[in-house]
C-alpha cells in the first residue's frame, strides 16, 4: 500500500493542527495508517501540513523503513529518550515527553485523538499545554471502503475459512449415530474435537482463529456461546469461523448450521426461514441501499414465517443485527442493523440472520458480500446444507 492517508479536511473542520494514534498492530487504525506490523507501542502523527510521521524505537528503524508506507520515520532516541527516562524515572512519562517535543517542533498545539486514545498520554499532553480534541477516528470510514488489495486479503482468509468449515462439516458427517450420540472412531465427538480440526486447517493455510463457535442443541440458542462437550445427533450444530490471515491481518467470517440425523419439523422450519431471509437480504445489496432496510426485510421475512424478532423486543427468535462490516477488525463499519447507513461500493459485509429458541436450539447462516458497482459479489462459495 502506498500513498498518503489524507485527513486534512477533517482536521480543518475540527480546527486541529494534527491527529495522532498511539498503538500497535492490535490497533486496526494504526496498522491501516502505517502498514507497519509492530507488537510494541508506536506513534503515528498526521499534521495539517500535511505530513505523516511514524515514531519507532531504534531497534525497529530498519524494518519500519522497509515495510511502512510512512516516509518520515523518527526514533525515540532522536529526542533523547534515554536521558528523559533517567530524569523522569518513568517510561510512560519519558515516552510522552518525546511525543510532546515532536508535536511542538511540528507546530501542533491543537491535537485530534481517537476515542480509544491512552488516557495517561492525553492527560499529560493537556497538562503540558496542548489542546486535546476528541475526534471519531477518520480511518474507520476510510477502512469501510476496501481497496482491491484489501479485498484480495479478505479473499485469502475466506479461502482458508471455507477449507476449515468443509473439514469441520466432513468430520461431523463421518461420525456415527449411536443412541443419540455422535461417535468418531469409537469416541464421542466433541465441540473441541471439531475446533481442533478447524484450527489445524487454518494454521496450514496461514490463518488463525480465536473464539470459533461449535455449539450444539440448546447451546446454539445462545448466539455467541463457543460451545462445549459432546455433539449430539438430531440437534442443530452452529459453526461460526472468523479467521484472520497471519500475514495480511485481514479477517473473514462465515457460519453454517448442520444437523446429523433427522430434523424436527420445528428445526426444519427455522432453517428454511433463516435461509429465505438471508437470500432476500443478499438480493437487496447494492450501493445506496440502507442497512436498516436490509435488516427490516430480514425481520419481515422471519416474522412472515411465524418467528419473533428483535423488532418487537423479543428475547427469543431473531435477536441480533443482520450483519457487519469486516476487514482489519472482525466487526467494523458499516453495521447492518437499525441505523440508516447507506451501502457503498467497496463495503465488505456479512449477512447472518439467525433464530434462537432455548427449547429447540439455534440456526444461523452467514455469508460475506462485497458491494459492487451495481450489486454485490458473494465471497462465500460453500454450500448451505442443513442435513448431513
mmCIF file of C-alpha atoms in Angstrom:
data_model
loop_
_atom_site.group_PDB
_atom_site.id
_atom_site.type_symbol
_atom_site.label_atom_id
_atom_site.label_comp_id
_atom_site.label_asym_id
_atom_site.label_seq_id
_atom_site.Cartn_x
_atom_site.Cartn_y
_atom_site.Cartn_z
ATOM 1 C CA UNK A 1 0.000 0.000 0.000
ATOM 2 C CA UNK A 2 1.341 3.402 -0.962
ATOM 3 C CA UNK A 3 0.117 6.975 -0.999
ATOM 4 C CA UNK A 4 -0.990 9.298 1.768
ATOM 5 C CA UNK A 5 -3.991 8.920 4.046
ATOM 6 C CA UNK A 6 -5.224 12.486 3.608
ATOM 7 C CA UNK A 7 -7.424 13.581 6.525
ATOM 8 C CA UNK A 8 -6.736 17.309 6.208
ATOM 9 C CA UNK A 9 -10.393 18.153 5.563
ATOM 10 C CA UNK A 10 -11.377 16.527 8.858
ATOM 11 C CA UNK A 11 -8.596 18.347 10.706
ATOM 12 C CA UNK A 12 -9.788 21.643 9.227
ATOM 13 C CA UNK A 13 -13.371 21.004 10.378
ATOM 14 C CA UNK A 14 -12.161 20.377 13.920
ATOM 15 C CA UNK A 15 -9.659 23.262 13.728
ATOM 16 C CA UNK A 16 -6.934 20.791 14.705
ATOM 17 C CA UNK A 17 -3.249 21.076 13.833
ATOM 18 C CA UNK A 18 -2.780 17.331 13.724
ATOM 19 C CA UNK A 19 -4.096 13.863 14.546
ATOM 20 C CA UNK A 20 -2.273 11.184 16.500
ATOM 21 C CA UNK A 21 -2.616 7.459 17.191
ATOM 22 C CA UNK A 22 -0.586 5.598 19.789
ATOM 23 C CA UNK A 23 -0.857 1.869 19.281
ATOM 24 C CA UNK A 24 0.470 -1.328 17.770
ATOM 25 C CA UNK A 25 -0.718 -3.990 15.350
ATOM 26 C CA UNK A 26 -3.731 -4.699 17.586
ATOM 27 C CA UNK A 27 -4.980 -1.184 16.781
ATOM 28 C CA UNK A 28 -6.576 -1.560 13.350
ATOM 29 C CA UNK A 29 -6.413 2.169 12.591
ATOM 30 C CA UNK A 30 -2.706 2.280 13.421
ATOM 31 C CA UNK A 31 -1.929 -0.667 11.140
ATOM 32 C CA UNK A 32 -4.145 0.717 8.373
ATOM 33 C CA UNK A 33 -2.454 4.134 8.502
ATOM 34 C CA UNK A 34 1.114 2.838 8.704
ATOM 35 C CA UNK A 35 1.089 -0.654 7.178
ATOM 36 C CA UNK A 36 3.587 -1.448 9.934
ATOM 37 C CA UNK A 37 3.316 -4.672 11.926
ATOM 38 C CA UNK A 38 4.536 -3.886 15.422
ATOM 39 C CA UNK A 39 3.795 -5.564 18.742
ATOM 40 C CA UNK A 40 5.231 -2.716 20.836
ATOM 41 C CA UNK A 41 3.750 0.770 21.260
ATOM 42 C CA UNK A 42 4.444 3.254 18.441
ATOM 43 C CA UNK A 43 3.046 6.604 17.349
ATOM 44 C CA UNK A 44 1.543 7.885 14.113
ATOM 45 C CA UNK A 45 1.053 11.626 13.554
ATOM 46 C CA UNK A 46 -0.550 13.446 10.652
ATOM 47 C CA UNK A 47 -0.180 17.224 10.557
ATOM 48 C CA UNK A 48 -2.437 19.705 8.815
ATOM 49 C CA UNK A 49 0.575 20.472 6.581
ATOM 50 C CA UNK A 50 0.030 17.726 5.615
ATOM 51 C CA UNK A 51 2.838 15.478 6.813
ATOM 52 C CA UNK A 52 2.826 11.923 8.141
ATOM 53 C CA UNK A 53 5.253 10.830 10.852
ATOM 54 C CA UNK A 54 5.921 7.410 12.371
ATOM 55 C CA UNK A 55 7.784 7.283 15.691
ATOM 56 C CA UNK A 56 9.523 3.980 16.461
ATOM 57 C CA UNK A 57 12.367 2.646 18.592
ATOM 58 C CA UNK A 58 15.897 2.395 17.218
ATOM 59 C CA UNK A 59 15.545 -1.384 17.028
ATOM 60 C CA UNK A 60 12.605 -1.100 14.588
ATOM 61 C CA UNK A 61 14.078 1.663 12.402
ATOM 62 C CA UNK A 62 15.333 -0.608 9.619
ATOM 63 C CA UNK A 63 12.192 -2.703 9.390
ATOM 64 C CA UNK A 64 9.962 0.376 9.511
ATOM 65 C CA UNK A 65 11.808 1.877 6.549
ATOM 66 C CA UNK A 66 11.354 -1.328 4.593
ATOM 67 C CA UNK A 67 7.752 -2.149 5.491
ATOM 68 C CA UNK A 68 5.914 1.021 6.486
ATOM 69 C CA UNK A 69 4.212 3.264 3.978
ATOM 70 C CA UNK A 70 5.395 6.289 6.023
ATOM 71 C CA UNK A 71 8.454 8.074 4.618
ATOM 72 C CA UNK A 72 9.179 10.279 7.649
ATOM 73 C CA UNK A 73 10.312 7.844 10.340
ATOM 74 C CA UNK A 74 11.600 9.201 13.654
ATOM 75 C CA UNK A 75 13.293 7.366 16.505
ATOM 76 C CA UNK A 76 12.688 7.984 20.194
ATOM 77 C CA UNK A 77 16.437 8.238 20.517
ATOM 78 C CA UNK A 78 16.344 11.320 18.280
ATOM 79 C CA UNK A 79 14.564 13.053 21.173
ATOM 80 C CA UNK A 80 16.858 11.847 23.965
ATOM 81 C CA UNK A 81 14.516 9.184 25.271
ATOM 82 C CA UNK A 82 17.233 7.583 27.429
ATOM 83 C CA UNK A 83 18.010 10.889 29.113
ATOM 84 C CA UNK A 84 14.327 11.676 29.650
ATOM 85 C CA UNK A 85 13.835 8.217 31.170
ATOM 86 C CA UNK A 86 16.733 8.828 33.530
ATOM 87 C CA UNK A 87 15.282 12.175 34.594
ATOM 88 C CA UNK A 88 11.681 11.013 34.908
ATOM 89 C CA UNK A 89 12.234 7.501 36.198
ATOM 90 C CA UNK A 90 9.017 6.572 34.367
ATOM 91 C CA UNK A 91 8.993 5.055 30.880
ATOM 92 C CA UNK A 92 5.447 6.253 30.145
ATOM 93 C CA UNK A 93 6.245 9.850 31.034
ATOM 94 C CA UNK A 94 9.557 9.752 29.137
ATOM 95 C CA UNK A 95 7.696 8.488 26.059
ATOM 96 C CA UNK A 96 5.129 11.274 26.383
ATOM 97 C CA UNK A 97 7.903 13.857 26.735
ATOM 98 C CA UNK A 98 9.386 12.705 23.412
ATOM 99 C CA UNK A 99 6.000 12.921 21.706
ATOM 100 C CA UNK A 100 5.403 16.388 23.164
ATOM 101 C CA UNK A 101 8.739 17.558 21.760
ATOM 102 C CA UNK A 102 7.828 16.287 18.306
ATOM 103 C CA UNK A 103 4.437 17.994 18.423
ATOM 104 C CA UNK A 104 5.999 21.286 19.499
ATOM 105 C CA UNK A 105 8.594 21.201 16.732
ATOM 106 C CA UNK A 106 5.845 20.452 14.170
ATOM 107 C CA UNK A 107 3.769 23.415 15.393
ATOM 108 C CA UNK A 108 0.949 21.243 16.689
ATOM 109 C CA UNK A 109 -0.903 22.761 19.642
ATOM 110 C CA UNK A 110 -4.426 21.521 18.952
ATOM 111 C CA UNK A 111 -4.258 17.750 18.641
ATOM 112 C CA UNK A 112 -7.010 15.428 17.488
ATOM 113 C CA UNK A 113 -7.066 11.991 19.088
ATOM 114 C CA UNK A 114 -9.388 8.975 18.626
ATOM 115 C CA UNK A 115 -11.766 7.926 21.356
ATOM 116 C CA UNK A 116 -9.671 4.914 22.380
ATOM 117 C CA UNK A 117 -6.535 7.004 22.882
ATOM 118 C CA UNK A 118 -4.428 6.216 26.019
ATOM 119 C CA UNK A 119 -5.668 8.361 28.900
ATOM 120 C CA UNK A 120 -2.260 8.873 30.506
ATOM 121 C CA UNK A 121 -0.713 10.345 27.359
ATOM 122 C CA UNK A 122 -3.732 12.576 26.659
ATOM 123 C CA UNK A 123 -3.764 13.888 30.229
ATOM 124 C CA UNK A 124 -0.006 14.533 30.244
ATOM 125 C CA UNK A 125 -0.227 16.440 26.974
ATOM 126 C CA UNK A 126 -3.111 18.535 28.334
ATOM 127 C CA UNK A 127 -1.055 19.366 31.408
ATOM 128 C CA UNK A 128 1.775 20.330 29.040
ATOM 129 C CA UNK A 129 -0.391 22.975 27.389
ATOM 130 C CA UNK A 130 -1.742 21.087 24.391
ATOM 131 C CA UNK A 131 -5.416 21.288 23.467
ATOM 132 C CA UNK A 132 -6.814 17.777 23.064
ATOM 133 C CA UNK A 133 -9.723 17.327 20.650
ATOM 134 C CA UNK A 134 -11.794 14.153 20.906
ATOM 135 C CA UNK A 135 -12.459 13.006 17.339
ATOM 136 C CA UNK A 136 -14.103 9.987 15.802
ATOM 137 C CA UNK A 137 -11.314 8.138 14.039
ATOM 138 C CA UNK A 138 -11.083 9.301 10.399
ATOM 139 C CA UNK A 139 -9.648 5.939 9.419
ATOM 140 C CA UNK A 140 -12.736 3.950 10.387
ATOM 141 C CA UNK A 141 -14.648 5.463 7.482
ATOM 142 C CA UNK A 142 -11.712 5.007 5.112
ATOM 143 C CA UNK A 143 -11.401 1.389 6.216
ATOM 144 C CA UNK A 144 -15.047 0.677 5.398
ATOM 145 C CA UNK A 145 -14.328 1.129 1.664
ATOM 146 C CA UNK A 146 -11.972 -1.664 0.705
ATOM 147 C CA UNK A 147 -9.243 -1.205 -1.873
ATOM 148 C CA UNK A 148 -8.605 -4.004 -4.352
ATOM 149 C CA UNK A 149 -5.622 -5.299 -2.350
ATOM 150 C CA UNK A 150 -7.736 -5.399 0.809
ATOM 151 C CA UNK A 151 -10.425 -7.421 -0.944
ATOM 152 C CA UNK A 152 -7.755 -9.885 -2.046
ATOM 153 C CA UNK A 153 -6.516 -10.210 1.541
ATOM 154 C CA UNK A 154 -10.085 -10.934 2.662
ATOM 155 C CA UNK A 155 -10.470 -13.500 -0.125
ATOM 156 C CA UNK A 156 -7.288 -15.171 1.115
ATOM 157 C CA UNK A 157 -8.696 -15.527 4.628
ATOM 158 C CA UNK A 158 -12.064 -16.643 3.302
ATOM 159 C CA UNK A 159 -10.495 -19.405 1.211
ATOM 160 C CA UNK A 160 -8.892 -20.759 4.374
ATOM 161 C CA UNK A 161 -12.156 -20.310 6.253
ATOM 162 C CA UNK A 162 -14.063 -22.403 3.725
ATOM 163 C CA UNK A 163 -11.468 -25.173 3.852
ATOM 164 C CA UNK A 164 -11.789 -25.247 7.625
ATOM 165 C CA UNK A 165 -15.584 -25.205 7.528
ATOM 166 C CA UNK A 166 -15.655 -28.019 4.973
ATOM 167 C CA UNK A 167 -13.317 -30.079 7.165
ATOM 168 C CA UNK A 168 -15.484 -29.458 10.243
ATOM 169 C CA UNK A 169 -18.683 -30.460 8.458
ATOM 170 C CA UNK A 170 -16.996 -33.536 6.973
ATOM 171 C CA UNK A 171 -15.849 -34.634 10.425
ATOM 172 C CA UNK A 172 -19.422 -34.425 11.712
ATOM 173 C CA UNK A 173 -20.708 -36.147 8.559
ATOM 174 C CA UNK A 174 -18.314 -39.090 9.068
ATOM 175 C CA UNK A 175 -19.382 -39.601 12.670
ATOM 176 C CA UNK A 176 -21.680 -42.467 13.669
ATOM 177 C CA UNK A 177 -25.033 -42.040 15.381
ATOM 178 C CA UNK A 178 -25.421 -44.376 18.362
ATOM 179 C CA UNK A 179 -28.127 -43.825 20.991
ATOM 180 C CA UNK A 180 -28.429 -40.131 20.117
ATOM 181 C CA UNK A 181 -24.689 -39.573 20.345
ATOM 182 C CA UNK A 182 -22.184 -38.803 17.620
ATOM 183 C CA UNK A 183 -19.166 -41.111 17.783
ATOM 184 C CA UNK A 184 -15.946 -40.799 15.783
ATOM 185 C CA UNK A 185 -13.533 -43.726 15.859
ATOM 186 C CA UNK A 186 -15.357 -45.097 18.853
ATOM 187 C CA UNK A 187 -15.281 -41.939 20.948
ATOM 188 C CA UNK A 188 -17.838 -39.208 21.486
ATOM 189 C CA UNK A 189 -17.279 -36.350 19.050
ATOM 190 C CA UNK A 190 -16.977 -33.088 20.969
ATOM 191 C CA UNK A 191 -17.043 -29.393 20.148
ATOM 192 C CA UNK A 192 -13.330 -29.244 20.975
ATOM 193 C CA UNK A 193 -12.606 -32.061 18.506
ATOM 194 C CA UNK A 194 -14.225 -30.053 15.733
ATOM 195 C CA UNK A 195 -12.475 -26.839 16.784
ATOM 196 C CA UNK A 196 -9.134 -28.667 16.744
ATOM 197 C CA UNK A 197 -9.793 -29.772 13.169
ATOM 198 C CA UNK A 198 -10.684 -26.195 12.225
ATOM 199 C CA UNK A 199 -7.535 -24.808 13.857
ATOM 200 C CA UNK A 200 -5.270 -27.301 12.078
ATOM 201 C CA UNK A 201 -6.675 -26.437 8.662
ATOM 202 C CA UNK A 202 -6.444 -22.708 9.341
ATOM 203 C CA UNK A 203 -2.842 -22.912 10.556
ATOM 204 C CA UNK A 204 -1.912 -24.934 7.487
ATOM 205 C CA UNK A 205 -3.419 -22.111 5.404
ATOM 206 C CA UNK A 206 -1.562 -19.322 7.184
ATOM 207 C CA UNK A 207 -4.522 -18.175 9.275
ATOM 208 C CA UNK A 208 -5.573 -18.250 12.913
ATOM 209 C CA UNK A 209 -8.862 -18.003 14.750
ATOM 210 C CA UNK A 210 -9.884 -17.261 18.322
ATOM 211 C CA UNK A 211 -13.373 -17.834 19.661
ATOM 212 C CA UNK A 212 -14.547 -20.287 16.988
ATOM 213 C CA UNK A 213 -18.108 -21.382 17.717
ATOM 214 C CA UNK A 214 -19.141 -25.039 17.601
ATOM 215 C CA UNK A 215 -22.382 -25.031 19.574
ATOM 216 C CA UNK A 216 -24.884 -27.880 19.612
ATOM 217 C CA UNK A 217 -28.522 -28.040 20.603
ATOM 218 C CA UNK A 218 -29.551 -25.700 23.404
ATOM 219 C CA UNK A 219 -26.032 -24.220 23.451
ATOM 220 C CA UNK A 220 -26.694 -22.924 19.934
ATOM 221 C CA UNK A 221 -29.616 -20.869 21.275
ATOM 222 C CA UNK A 222 -27.011 -18.510 22.726
ATOM 223 C CA UNK A 223 -25.595 -16.774 19.604
ATOM 224 C CA UNK A 224 -22.039 -16.310 20.904
ATOM 225 C CA UNK A 225 -21.587 -19.339 23.137
ATOM 226 C CA UNK A 226 -18.474 -21.083 21.808
ATOM 227 C CA UNK A 227 -19.883 -24.489 22.680
ATOM 228 C CA UNK A 228 -18.511 -27.375 24.702
ATOM 229 C CA UNK A 229 -18.926 -31.061 25.351
ATOM 230 C CA UNK A 230 -20.247 -33.890 23.174
ATOM 231 C CA UNK A 231 -22.126 -33.163 19.963
ATOM 232 C CA UNK A 232 -25.465 -34.910 19.562
ATOM 233 C CA UNK A 233 -27.453 -36.476 16.761
ATOM 234 C CA UNK A 234 -30.709 -34.865 15.598
ATOM 235 C CA UNK A 235 -29.720 -31.466 17.023
ATOM 236 C CA UNK A 236 -28.506 -28.337 15.204
ATOM 237 C CA UNK A 237 -24.791 -27.522 15.351
ATOM 238 C CA UNK A 238 -23.900 -23.893 14.682
ATOM 239 C CA UNK A 239 -20.348 -23.472 13.371
ATOM 240 C CA UNK A 240 -19.061 -19.904 13.147
ATOM 241 C CA UNK A 241 -15.457 -19.368 11.997
ATOM 242 C CA UNK A 242 -13.838 -15.931 11.763
ATOM 243 C CA UNK A 243 -10.156 -16.420 10.909
ATOM 244 C CA UNK A 244 -7.502 -13.779 10.376
ATOM 245 C CA UNK A 245 -4.637 -14.015 7.931
ATOM 246 C CA UNK A 246 -1.397 -14.078 9.939
ATOM 247 C CA UNK A 247 0.471 -12.293 7.155
ATOM 248 C CA UNK A 248 -2.060 -9.722 5.964
ATOM 249 C CA UNK A 249 -4.087 -9.243 9.194
ATOM 250 C CA UNK A 250 -7.489 -9.242 7.451
ATOM 251 C CA UNK A 251 -10.434 -11.295 8.689
ATOM 252 C CA UNK A 252 -13.042 -13.445 7.020
ATOM 253 C CA UNK A 253 -16.287 -14.662 8.586
ATOM 254 C CA UNK A 254 -18.853 -17.357 7.872
ATOM 255 C CA UNK A 255 -21.395 -19.541 9.658
ATOM 256 C CA UNK A 256 -23.139 -22.739 8.768
ATOM 257 C CA UNK A 257 -25.655 -24.783 10.739
ATOM 258 C CA UNK A 258 -25.698 -28.538 10.205
ATOM 259 C CA UNK A 259 -27.525 -31.490 11.677
ATOM 260 C CA UNK A 260 -26.557 -35.169 11.639
ATOM 261 C CA UNK A 261 -29.665 -37.321 11.734
ATOM 262 C CA UNK A 262 -33.288 -36.205 11.445
ATOM 263 C CA UNK A 263 -34.515 -32.652 11.984
ATOM 264 C CA UNK A 264 -37.749 -31.976 13.817
ATOM 265 C CA UNK A 265 -40.382 -30.009 11.871
ATOM 266 C CA UNK A 266 -39.676 -27.009 14.104
ATOM 267 C CA UNK A 267 -35.948 -27.046 13.341
ATOM 268 C CA UNK A 268 -36.509 -27.512 9.618
ATOM 269 C CA UNK A 269 -38.944 -24.582 9.581
ATOM 270 C CA UNK A 270 -36.386 -22.442 11.427
ATOM 271 C CA UNK A 271 -33.666 -23.334 8.936
ATOM 272 C CA UNK A 272 -35.871 -22.684 5.910
ATOM 273 C CA UNK A 273 -36.942 -19.286 7.285
ATOM 274 C CA UNK A 274 -33.358 -18.185 8.004
ATOM 275 C CA UNK A 275 -32.221 -19.295 4.549
ATOM 276 C CA UNK A 276 -35.099 -17.400 2.906
ATOM 277 C CA UNK A 277 -34.368 -14.254 4.924
ATOM 278 C CA UNK A 278 -30.699 -14.378 4.033
ATOM 279 C CA UNK A 279 -31.452 -14.771 0.332
ATOM 280 C CA UNK A 280 -33.781 -11.773 0.286
ATOM 281 C CA UNK A 281 -31.243 -9.668 2.183
ATOM 282 C CA UNK A 282 -28.441 -10.570 -0.228
ATOM 283 C CA UNK A 283 -30.664 -9.775 -3.193
ATOM 284 C CA UNK A 284 -31.105 -6.220 -1.853
ATOM 285 C CA UNK A 285 -27.403 -5.397 -1.597
ATOM 286 C CA UNK A 286 -26.153 -2.601 -3.833
ATOM 287 C CA UNK A 287 -24.759 0.921 -3.379
ATOM 288 C CA UNK A 288 -27.252 3.353 -1.866
ATOM 289 C CA UNK A 289 -29.397 0.753 -0.104
ATOM 290 C CA UNK A 290 -29.896 1.471 3.595
ATOM 291 C CA UNK A 291 -28.583 -1.097 6.045
ATOM 292 C CA UNK A 292 -31.730 -0.549 8.109
ATOM 293 C CA UNK A 293 -33.892 -1.518 5.114
ATOM 294 C CA UNK A 294 -31.974 -4.780 4.742
ATOM 295 C CA UNK A 295 -32.336 -5.506 8.439
ATOM 296 C CA UNK A 296 -36.060 -4.727 8.378
ATOM 297 C CA UNK A 297 -36.531 -7.001 5.376
ATOM 298 C CA UNK A 298 -34.913 -9.858 7.287
ATOM 299 C CA UNK A 299 -37.308 -9.199 10.173
ATOM 300 C CA UNK A 300 -40.234 -9.118 7.715
ATOM 301 C CA UNK A 301 -39.340 -12.500 6.256
ATOM 302 C CA UNK A 302 -38.781 -14.185 9.608
ATOM 303 C CA UNK A 303 -41.985 -12.739 11.037
ATOM 304 C CA UNK A 304 -43.893 -13.910 7.966
ATOM 305 C CA UNK A 305 -42.729 -17.439 8.810
ATOM 306 C CA UNK A 306 -44.156 -17.058 12.300
ATOM 307 C CA UNK A 307 -40.986 -16.248 14.226
ATOM 308 C CA UNK A 308 -40.311 -13.452 16.669
ATOM 309 C CA UNK A 309 -37.681 -10.761 16.055
ATOM 310 C CA UNK A 310 -35.809 -8.105 17.997
ATOM 311 C CA UNK A 311 -38.010 -5.532 16.279
ATOM 312 C CA UNK A 312 -40.813 -6.244 18.720
ATOM 313 C CA UNK A 313 -38.468 -6.509 21.692
ATOM 314 C CA UNK A 314 -38.466 -10.291 21.779
ATOM 315 C CA UNK A 315 -35.770 -12.114 23.757
ATOM 316 C CA UNK A 316 -36.044 -15.180 21.518
ATOM 317 C CA UNK A 317 -36.111 -15.617 17.758
ATOM 318 C CA UNK A 318 -34.027 -13.159 15.745
ATOM 319 C CA UNK A 319 -32.197 -11.280 18.495
ATOM 320 C CA UNK A 320 -29.196 -9.634 16.832
ATOM 321 C CA UNK A 321 -28.418 -7.378 13.909
ATOM 322 C CA UNK A 322 -28.288 -8.705 10.365
ATOM 323 C CA UNK A 323 -24.581 -8.202 9.732
ATOM 324 C CA UNK A 324 -21.464 -6.082 9.951
ATOM 325 C CA UNK A 325 -18.501 -4.850 8.008
ATOM 326 C CA UNK A 326 -15.322 -6.889 8.098
ATOM 327 C CA UNK A 327 -11.673 -6.123 7.419
ATOM 328 C CA UNK A 328 -8.835 -5.454 9.858
ATOM 329 C CA UNK A 329 -11.408 -5.976 12.605
ATOM 330 C CA UNK A 330 -13.961 -8.741 12.769
ATOM 331 C CA UNK A 331 -16.704 -6.171 13.432
ATOM 332 C CA UNK A 332 -16.306 -2.801 11.727
ATOM 333 C CA UNK A 333 -18.327 -0.307 9.704
ATOM 334 C CA UNK A 334 -20.804 -0.483 8.133
ATOM 335 C CA UNK A 335 -23.141 -2.249 10.550
ATOM 336 C CA UNK A 336 -26.224 -3.848 9.018
ATOM 337 C CA UNK A 337 -28.790 -3.152 11.691
ATOM 338 C CA UNK A 338 -31.240 -0.493 12.750
ATOM 339 C CA UNK A 339 -29.199 2.546 11.642
ATOM 340 C CA UNK A 340 -29.980 4.128 8.258
ATOM 341 C CA UNK A 341 -26.468 3.756 6.817
ATOM 342 C CA UNK A 342 -26.108 3.675 3.011
ATOM 343 C CA UNK A 343 -24.053 0.905 1.495
ATOM 344 C CA UNK A 344 -21.176 1.997 -0.742
ATOM 345 C CA UNK A 345 -19.158 0.284 -3.415
ATOM 346 C CA UNK A 346 -16.228 -1.427 -1.745
ATOM 347 C CA UNK A 347 -18.002 -2.318 1.513
ATOM 348 C CA UNK A 348 -17.468 -5.901 2.618
ATOM 349 C CA UNK A 349 -20.281 -7.022 4.897
ATOM 350 C CA UNK A 350 -21.755 -10.159 6.391
ATOM 351 C CA UNK A 351 -25.377 -11.188 6.148
ATOM 352 C CA UNK A 352 -26.120 -13.553 9.034
ATOM 353 C CA UNK A 353 -29.750 -13.890 10.093
ATOM 354 C CA UNK A 354 -30.447 -16.385 12.840
ATOM 355 C CA UNK A 355 -33.157 -17.817 15.049
ATOM 356 C CA UNK A 356 -32.626 -18.819 18.673
ATOM 357 C CA UNK A 357 -35.085 -20.730 20.856
ATOM 358 C CA UNK A 358 -33.873 -22.451 24.042
ATOM 359 C CA UNK A 359 -36.325 -25.322 23.550
ATOM 360 C CA UNK A 360 -35.049 -26.124 20.055
ATOM 361 C CA UNK A 361 -31.579 -24.627 19.682
ATOM 362 C CA UNK A 362 -30.222 -22.121 17.212
ATOM 363 C CA UNK A 363 -29.868 -21.662 13.466
ATOM 364 C CA UNK A 364 -27.501 -19.168 11.815
ATOM 365 C CA UNK A 365 -26.318 -18.880 8.214
ATOM 366 C CA UNK A 366 -23.665 -16.310 7.343
ATOM 367 C CA UNK A 367 -22.124 -15.233 4.045
ATOM 368 C CA UNK A 368 -19.702 -12.403 3.303
ATOM 369 C CA UNK A 369 -20.526 -9.969 0.500
ATOM 370 C CA UNK A 370 -18.578 -7.379 -1.471
ATOM 371 C CA UNK A 371 -20.694 -4.411 -2.563
ATOM 372 C CA UNK A 372 -20.027 -3.813 -6.261
ATOM 373 C CA UNK A 373 -20.974 -1.011 -8.634
ATOM 374 C CA UNK A 374 -24.474 -2.327 -9.282
ATOM 375 C CA UNK A 375 -24.994 -5.137 -6.792
ATOM 376 C CA UNK A 376 -22.796 -7.477 -4.823
ATOM 377 C CA UNK A 377 -20.425 -10.409 -5.114
ATOM 378 C CA UNK A 378 -20.821 -13.263 -2.672
ATOM 379 C CA UNK A 379 -17.328 -14.062 -1.401
ATOM 380 C CA UNK A 380 -18.663 -17.230 0.261
ATOM 381 C CA UNK A 381 -19.000 -20.228 -2.037
ATOM 382 C CA UNK A 382 -19.511 -23.124 0.389
ATOM 383 C CA UNK A 383 -22.883 -24.794 0.019
ATOM 384 C CA UNK A 384 -25.663 -24.394 2.566
ATOM 385 C CA UNK A 385 -26.862 -27.850 3.555
ATOM 386 C CA UNK A 386 -28.669 -28.462 6.833
ATOM 387 C CA UNK A 387 -28.911 -32.250 6.958
ATOM 388 C CA UNK A 388 -25.569 -34.006 6.608
#
